[in-house]
């Protein structure tokens, strides 16, 4: 499968309103309790995502009735604690919120089950939960490494001792899983937490959701939890899933960095989710935050965001958003007490540090902390480690630089249309794309329009010319696609003003010779070379805006350009212009040869299979055969002003 990626232009500002998808944590808890309850439950606003799909699939395999009512609404037919199918193999992907609670529920419900996931799921610890369940007599064996999935559960005679002891300092999902399963025993059961309980707000969600299904857990602080004998789950009839507070964090941060206000709806001060506390953390960074029962809003402070030093144990997921927000805060931000990051979808501390460094930030990491000092950001291709939150967090960095997000579709775990919502509330630096054949004068026009608008200028043809020159110098044949693409990917070029440097050497004139023009046209026809130069071109899409000139600016590189111009002139007029240029520079030239050469190059540029030169349907045609440069520039400026309004 071809690698997928999303290239983000630099963002100028953010404002707008977003209605959030349902909370992942609440969705999967509600699904499981609805399945175990007596009676039918109509679940409204369920999150549609990979993780909830894994849970729904598992429930179906277990014989629980699940009916899609349309939209985000489902009807779950509860089994009253008696799981209908007693022998099954469940595949749970990388969904921790499905794996842990199902392990506990099925171990206590009794049956013969195999629970598996993706490779990463098999690296995520579950031993503490299994130890807890074994204290109740559950028969669980490891099919791979001790302490990790996959698991084999068998029917067992349950025994109730004084209390079950479970570690609370690795993942709160172990305690959640146990607590949600305990009513299946039917007798009073007590859990003692060993070690400091992390991510306490997730336990609050567990207790609140159990209460909605009729089970009141008694607790002594965060140390001891008792499920009274005779507790059983009963459907509340209809239950609404709150918007996802962790997902809210990205949009609040967008408002805090990008001006705002950005308002999110579906979660607010009435929420049972701990991650709403993210808003407080953002306010500590200086953001102006307001909130109502089911909405929150953030905007940027006048004086800019400031760094914080924060214990993030209570907001482990949303704290990741602080790590990329820190790129825009003055000073060094330290996020402490985040050891749980190391056992999530990926080792999030390591992943975050590696990718922040790619952007130019200074990062220090420890077992349970990360420290981020911002600097001027530079374009980079960000890896996401199959971790939805990595992809969403790094989208914020686009306020500092254009960037590439690899495998962006991993957001489907919790927020499949994240990037559509993101685009709807952000405004990116604009592009004016000017495409056309050789010597049409587009370079001159583009540079003048850029100067008039104060925009940056990308001469994309120069990149193909530089590639041809670099290949020639390395004695690489222009037809050797792999070798030329490698050279293109590693080009050390610098554009400053009208100067173009290759490996530090000024090459502005060298790349304009006829020989290199021919070479450029040849290497430009190689798909791997075009691919290697794609991100390098998009990295020019910075604030305040960009004029790009070339052959495929409007079709491939910047398909969302605010204005697309197809600038051309008759071959004869172009040959004549080129002839004059050369003579003026003191080179000898022959008009007939130039015309022939130009026609051959036109042919190659427009007939090649990748990104051929052609006028896009939405491009405006500007024929400059009979126009002066001035007239052509003015026409593009008139169109630009219309497009930029
Ligand atoms: O615009 P120019 O003459 O400097 O371009 C040099 C070569 O690079 C030309 O043969 C076409 C090719 N090119 C391209 O294929 N795509 C672009 N966006 C720009 C140039």
Short mmCIF file of C-alpha atoms in Angstrom, two decimals, residues 264-505:
data_model
loop_
_atom_site.label_atom_id
_atom_site.label_comp_id
_atom_site.label_asym_id
_atom_site.label_seq_id
_atom_site.Cartn_x
_atom_site.Cartn_y
_atom_site.Cartn_z
CA UNK A 264 -16.69 23.38 20.98
CA UNK A 265 -20.11 21.97 21.69
CA UNK A 266 -21.03 18.67 23.32
CA UNK A 267 -18.91 18.88 26.45
CA UNK A 268 -18.47 21.52 29.14
CA UNK A 269 -18.55 22.18 32.87
CA UNK A 270 -21.23 19.51 33.46
CA UNK A 271 -19.00 16.82 32.01
CA UNK A 272 -18.03 13.64 33.82
CA UNK A 273 -14.80 13.50 31.81
CA UNK A 274 -11.60 14.50 33.50
CA UNK A 275 -10.12 15.89 30.31
CA UNK A 276 -12.35 18.97 30.57
CA UNK A 277 -9.66 20.06 33.04
CA UNK A 278 -7.50 20.60 29.98
CA UNK A 279 -9.24 23.96 29.70
CA UNK A 280 -7.73 24.97 33.06
CA UNK A 281 -4.28 23.95 31.90
CA UNK A 282 -4.72 26.00 28.75
CA UNK A 283 -5.86 28.97 30.84
CA UNK A 284 -2.65 28.59 32.87
CA UNK A 285 -0.79 29.07 29.59
CA UNK A 286 -2.62 32.37 29.25
CA UNK A 287 -5.49 31.36 26.96
CA UNK A 288 -8.83 33.05 27.54
CA UNK A 289 -11.23 30.21 28.26
CA UNK A 290 -14.95 30.34 28.87
CA UNK A 291 -17.33 27.50 29.49
CA UNK A 292 -20.96 26.59 29.98
CA UNK A 293 -22.66 23.31 30.90
CA UNK A 294 -22.00 21.72 27.52
CA UNK A 295 -19.72 24.09 25.65
CA UNK A 296 -16.23 25.55 25.94
CA UNK A 297 -14.49 28.31 24.10
CA UNK A 298 -10.88 29.45 23.86
CA UNK A 299 -9.12 32.43 22.37
CA UNK A 300 -5.54 33.64 22.26
CA UNK A 301 -4.27 36.08 24.88
CA UNK A 302 -3.15 39.52 23.71
CA UNK A 303 0.34 39.00 25.06
CA UNK A 304 0.93 35.46 23.79
CA UNK A 305 0.92 32.07 25.50
CA UNK A 306 3.37 31.29 28.28
CA UNK A 307 5.04 28.06 29.32
CA UNK A 308 3.76 26.00 32.27
CA UNK A 309 5.16 23.42 34.63
CA UNK A 310 2.30 21.05 35.31
CA UNK A 311 1.45 17.75 36.96
CA UNK A 312 -0.64 16.13 34.20
CA UNK A 313 -1.62 12.92 35.94
CA UNK A 314 -5.27 13.96 35.88
CA UNK A 315 -5.33 14.67 32.12
CA UNK A 316 -3.01 12.09 30.58
CA UNK A 317 -4.50 12.16 27.08
CA UNK A 318 -5.23 15.85 26.76
CA UNK A 319 -1.79 16.64 28.17
CA UNK A 320 -0.33 15.54 24.85
CA UNK A 321 -2.06 18.54 23.34
CA UNK A 322 -0.16 20.75 25.78
CA UNK A 323 3.12 19.35 24.45
CA UNK A 324 2.48 20.74 20.96
CA UNK A 325 0.78 23.89 22.26
CA UNK A 326 4.07 24.48 24.08
CA UNK A 327 5.62 25.17 20.66
CA UNK A 328 3.80 28.51 20.77
CA UNK A 329 4.37 29.43 24.42
CA UNK A 330 7.15 31.61 25.69
CA UNK A 331 9.58 29.62 27.83
CA UNK A 332 10.06 25.97 28.66
CA UNK A 333 6.98 23.85 29.33
CA UNK A 334 7.32 20.83 31.60
CA UNK A 335 4.64 18.16 31.72
CA UNK A 336 5.12 15.90 34.76
CA UNK A 337 3.69 12.65 36.08
CA UNK A 338 2.91 11.24 32.64
CA UNK A 339 4.50 7.78 32.94
CA UNK A 340 1.29 6.25 31.55
CA UNK A 341 2.17 7.78 28.14
CA UNK A 342 4.78 5.05 27.80
CA UNK A 343 2.20 2.24 27.66
CA UNK A 344 -0.40 3.82 25.39
CA UNK A 345 -0.97 3.33 21.64
CA UNK A 346 2.76 3.89 21.38
CA UNK A 347 5.46 5.08 23.80
CA UNK A 348 4.06 8.57 23.66
CA UNK A 349 6.90 10.27 25.53
CA UNK A 350 9.48 8.92 23.08
CA UNK A 351 7.27 9.55 20.05
CA UNK A 352 6.42 13.09 21.12
CA UNK A 353 10.06 13.95 21.81
CA UNK A 354 11.29 12.53 18.49
CA UNK A 355 8.72 14.36 16.41
CA UNK A 356 8.94 17.68 18.26
CA UNK A 357 12.67 17.64 17.64
CA UNK A 358 12.09 17.19 13.91
CA UNK A 359 10.30 20.55 13.95
CA UNK A 360 13.27 22.19 15.63
CA UNK A 361 12.06 22.26 19.24
CA UNK A 362 14.40 21.49 22.09
CA UNK A 363 13.06 18.51 24.04
CA UNK A 364 14.14 16.70 27.17
CA UNK A 365 12.43 13.49 28.18
CA UNK A 366 12.48 11.41 31.32
CA UNK A 367 10.69 8.30 32.58
CA UNK A 368 7.65 10.31 33.48
CA UNK A 369 8.08 13.82 32.10
CA UNK A 370 8.70 15.80 28.96
CA UNK A 371 10.13 19.29 28.68
CA UNK A 372 9.62 21.38 25.55
CA UNK A 373 11.39 24.60 24.59
CA UNK A 374 10.10 26.16 21.39
CA UNK A 375 12.16 27.65 18.58
CA UNK A 376 11.43 28.80 15.06
CA UNK A 377 9.72 25.82 13.53
CA UNK A 378 10.93 24.21 10.33
CA UNK A 379 8.98 21.98 7.95
CA UNK A 380 9.14 18.27 8.74
CA UNK A 381 7.39 15.01 7.97
CA UNK A 382 5.83 13.86 11.23
CA UNK A 383 5.43 10.17 11.96
CA UNK A 384 2.32 9.22 13.92
CA UNK A 385 3.09 5.68 15.24
CA UNK A 386 -0.47 4.45 14.62
CA UNK A 387 -1.49 6.86 17.37
CA UNK A 388 -4.48 9.09 16.66
CA UNK A 389 -3.41 11.62 19.26
CA UNK A 390 0.01 12.09 17.69
CA UNK A 391 -1.65 13.03 14.40
CA UNK A 392 -4.12 15.42 16.02
CA UNK A 393 -1.55 17.04 18.33
CA UNK A 394 0.88 17.75 15.54
CA UNK A 395 -1.76 19.41 13.38
CA UNK A 396 -1.37 22.36 15.80
CA UNK A 397 2.25 22.80 14.76
CA UNK A 398 0.96 24.04 11.39
CA UNK A 399 0.63 27.46 13.01
CA UNK A 400 4.43 27.61 12.94
CA UNK A 401 5.32 25.86 9.71
CA UNK A 402 3.92 23.87 6.83
CA UNK A 403 4.33 20.20 7.72
CA UNK A 404 3.54 16.69 6.59
CA UNK A 405 1.58 14.26 8.77
CA UNK A 406 2.26 10.67 7.83
CA UNK A 407 -0.51 8.10 8.04
CA UNK A 408 -3.01 10.79 9.02
CA UNK A 409 -5.89 8.33 8.80
CA UNK A 410 -4.91 6.89 12.19
CA UNK A 411 -7.23 9.58 13.61
CA UNK A 412 -10.04 7.13 12.78
CA UNK A 413 -9.40 5.52 16.18
CA UNK A 414 -11.41 8.26 17.85
CA UNK A 415 -12.11 11.02 15.35
CA UNK A 416 -12.48 9.89 11.73
CA UNK A 417 -13.27 13.32 10.29
CA UNK A 418 -10.82 15.27 12.44
CA UNK A 419 -8.98 16.90 9.56
CA UNK A 420 -12.19 18.03 7.86
CA UNK A 421 -13.28 19.72 11.10
CA UNK A 422 -9.80 21.11 11.53
CA UNK A 423 -9.90 22.64 8.02
CA UNK A 424 -13.32 24.12 8.71
CA UNK A 425 -12.12 26.25 11.65
CA UNK A 426 -8.67 27.23 10.37
CA UNK A 427 -7.48 29.53 7.65
CA UNK A 428 -4.30 28.60 5.85
CA UNK A 429 -1.75 30.73 4.05
CA UNK A 430 -2.99 31.25 0.49
CA UNK A 431 -1.40 30.13 -2.72
CA UNK A 432 -1.57 31.65 -6.16
CA UNK A 433 -0.60 29.04 -8.72
CA UNK A 434 0.79 30.13 -12.07
CA UNK A 435 1.38 27.34 -14.55
CA UNK A 436 2.42 27.49 -18.14
CA UNK A 437 4.93 26.39 -20.74
CA UNK A 438 8.63 27.29 -20.87
CA UNK A 439 9.56 30.90 -21.51
CA UNK A 440 5.97 32.09 -21.26
CA UNK A 441 7.16 34.80 -18.90
CA UNK A 442 5.41 33.25 -15.89
CA UNK A 443 8.55 33.42 -13.76
CA UNK A 444 8.91 37.14 -14.28
CA UNK A 445 5.20 37.73 -13.75
CA UNK A 446 5.09 35.49 -10.67
CA UNK A 447 8.06 37.20 -9.03
CA UNK A 448 6.56 40.64 -9.59
CA UNK A 449 3.14 39.61 -8.29
CA UNK A 450 4.80 38.10 -5.22
CA UNK A 451 6.68 41.33 -4.56
CA UNK A 452 3.51 43.40 -4.97
CA UNK A 453 1.55 41.23 -2.52
CA UNK A 454 4.41 40.67 -0.08
CA UNK A 455 4.15 36.91 -0.67
CA UNK A 456 6.92 34.34 -0.97
CA UNK A 457 7.81 33.07 -4.42
CA UNK A 458 8.45 29.47 -5.45
CA UNK A 459 10.15 28.88 -8.78
CA UNK A 460 9.38 25.16 -8.93
CA UNK A 461 11.12 24.75 -12.27
CA UNK A 462 14.34 25.71 -10.50
CA UNK A 463 14.01 22.58 -8.34
CA UNK A 464 13.90 20.37 -11.43
CA UNK A 465 16.79 22.32 -12.91
CA UNK A 466 18.77 21.94 -9.67
CA UNK A 467 18.04 18.24 -9.66
CA UNK A 468 19.30 17.93 -13.24
CA UNK A 469 22.44 19.88 -12.36
CA UNK A 470 23.11 17.89 -9.19
CA UNK A 471 22.61 14.62 -11.10
CA UNK A 472 25.00 15.74 -13.81
CA UNK A 473 27.62 16.68 -11.24
CA UNK A 474 27.21 13.31 -9.56
CA UNK A 475 27.58 11.62 -12.98
CA UNK A 476 24.08 10.16 -12.64
CA UNK A 477 22.17 9.53 -15.85
CA UNK A 478 19.04 11.72 -16.15
CA UNK A 479 17.07 8.59 -17.04
CA UNK A 480 18.07 6.73 -13.86
CA UNK A 481 14.83 7.30 -11.93
CA UNK A 482 15.86 5.84 -8.58
CA UNK A 483 19.22 7.56 -8.47
CA UNK A 484 17.87 10.93 -9.64
CA UNK A 485 15.00 10.72 -7.12
CA UNK A 486 17.51 10.11 -4.33
CA UNK A 487 19.42 13.19 -5.45
CA UNK A 488 16.17 15.20 -5.57
CA UNK A 489 15.24 14.11 -2.04
CA UNK A 490 18.63 15.12 -0.67
CA UNK A 491 19.14 18.39 -2.59
CA UNK A 492 20.87 20.95 -0.43
CA UNK A 493 19.38 24.11 -1.86
CA UNK A 494 18.81 27.58 -0.58
CA UNK A 495 16.66 30.28 -2.12
CA UNK A 496 17.18 33.79 -0.83
CA UNK A 497 15.90 36.71 -2.84
CA UNK A 498 16.90 35.94 -6.41
CA UNK A 499 19.93 33.90 -5.31
CA UNK A 500 19.81 30.13 -5.73
CA UNK A 501 22.46 28.01 -4.07
CA UNK A 502 23.29 24.32 -4.49
CA UNK A 503 25.55 23.01 -1.73
CA UNK A 504 26.29 26.63 -0.86
CA UNK A 505 27.40 27.57 -4.40
#
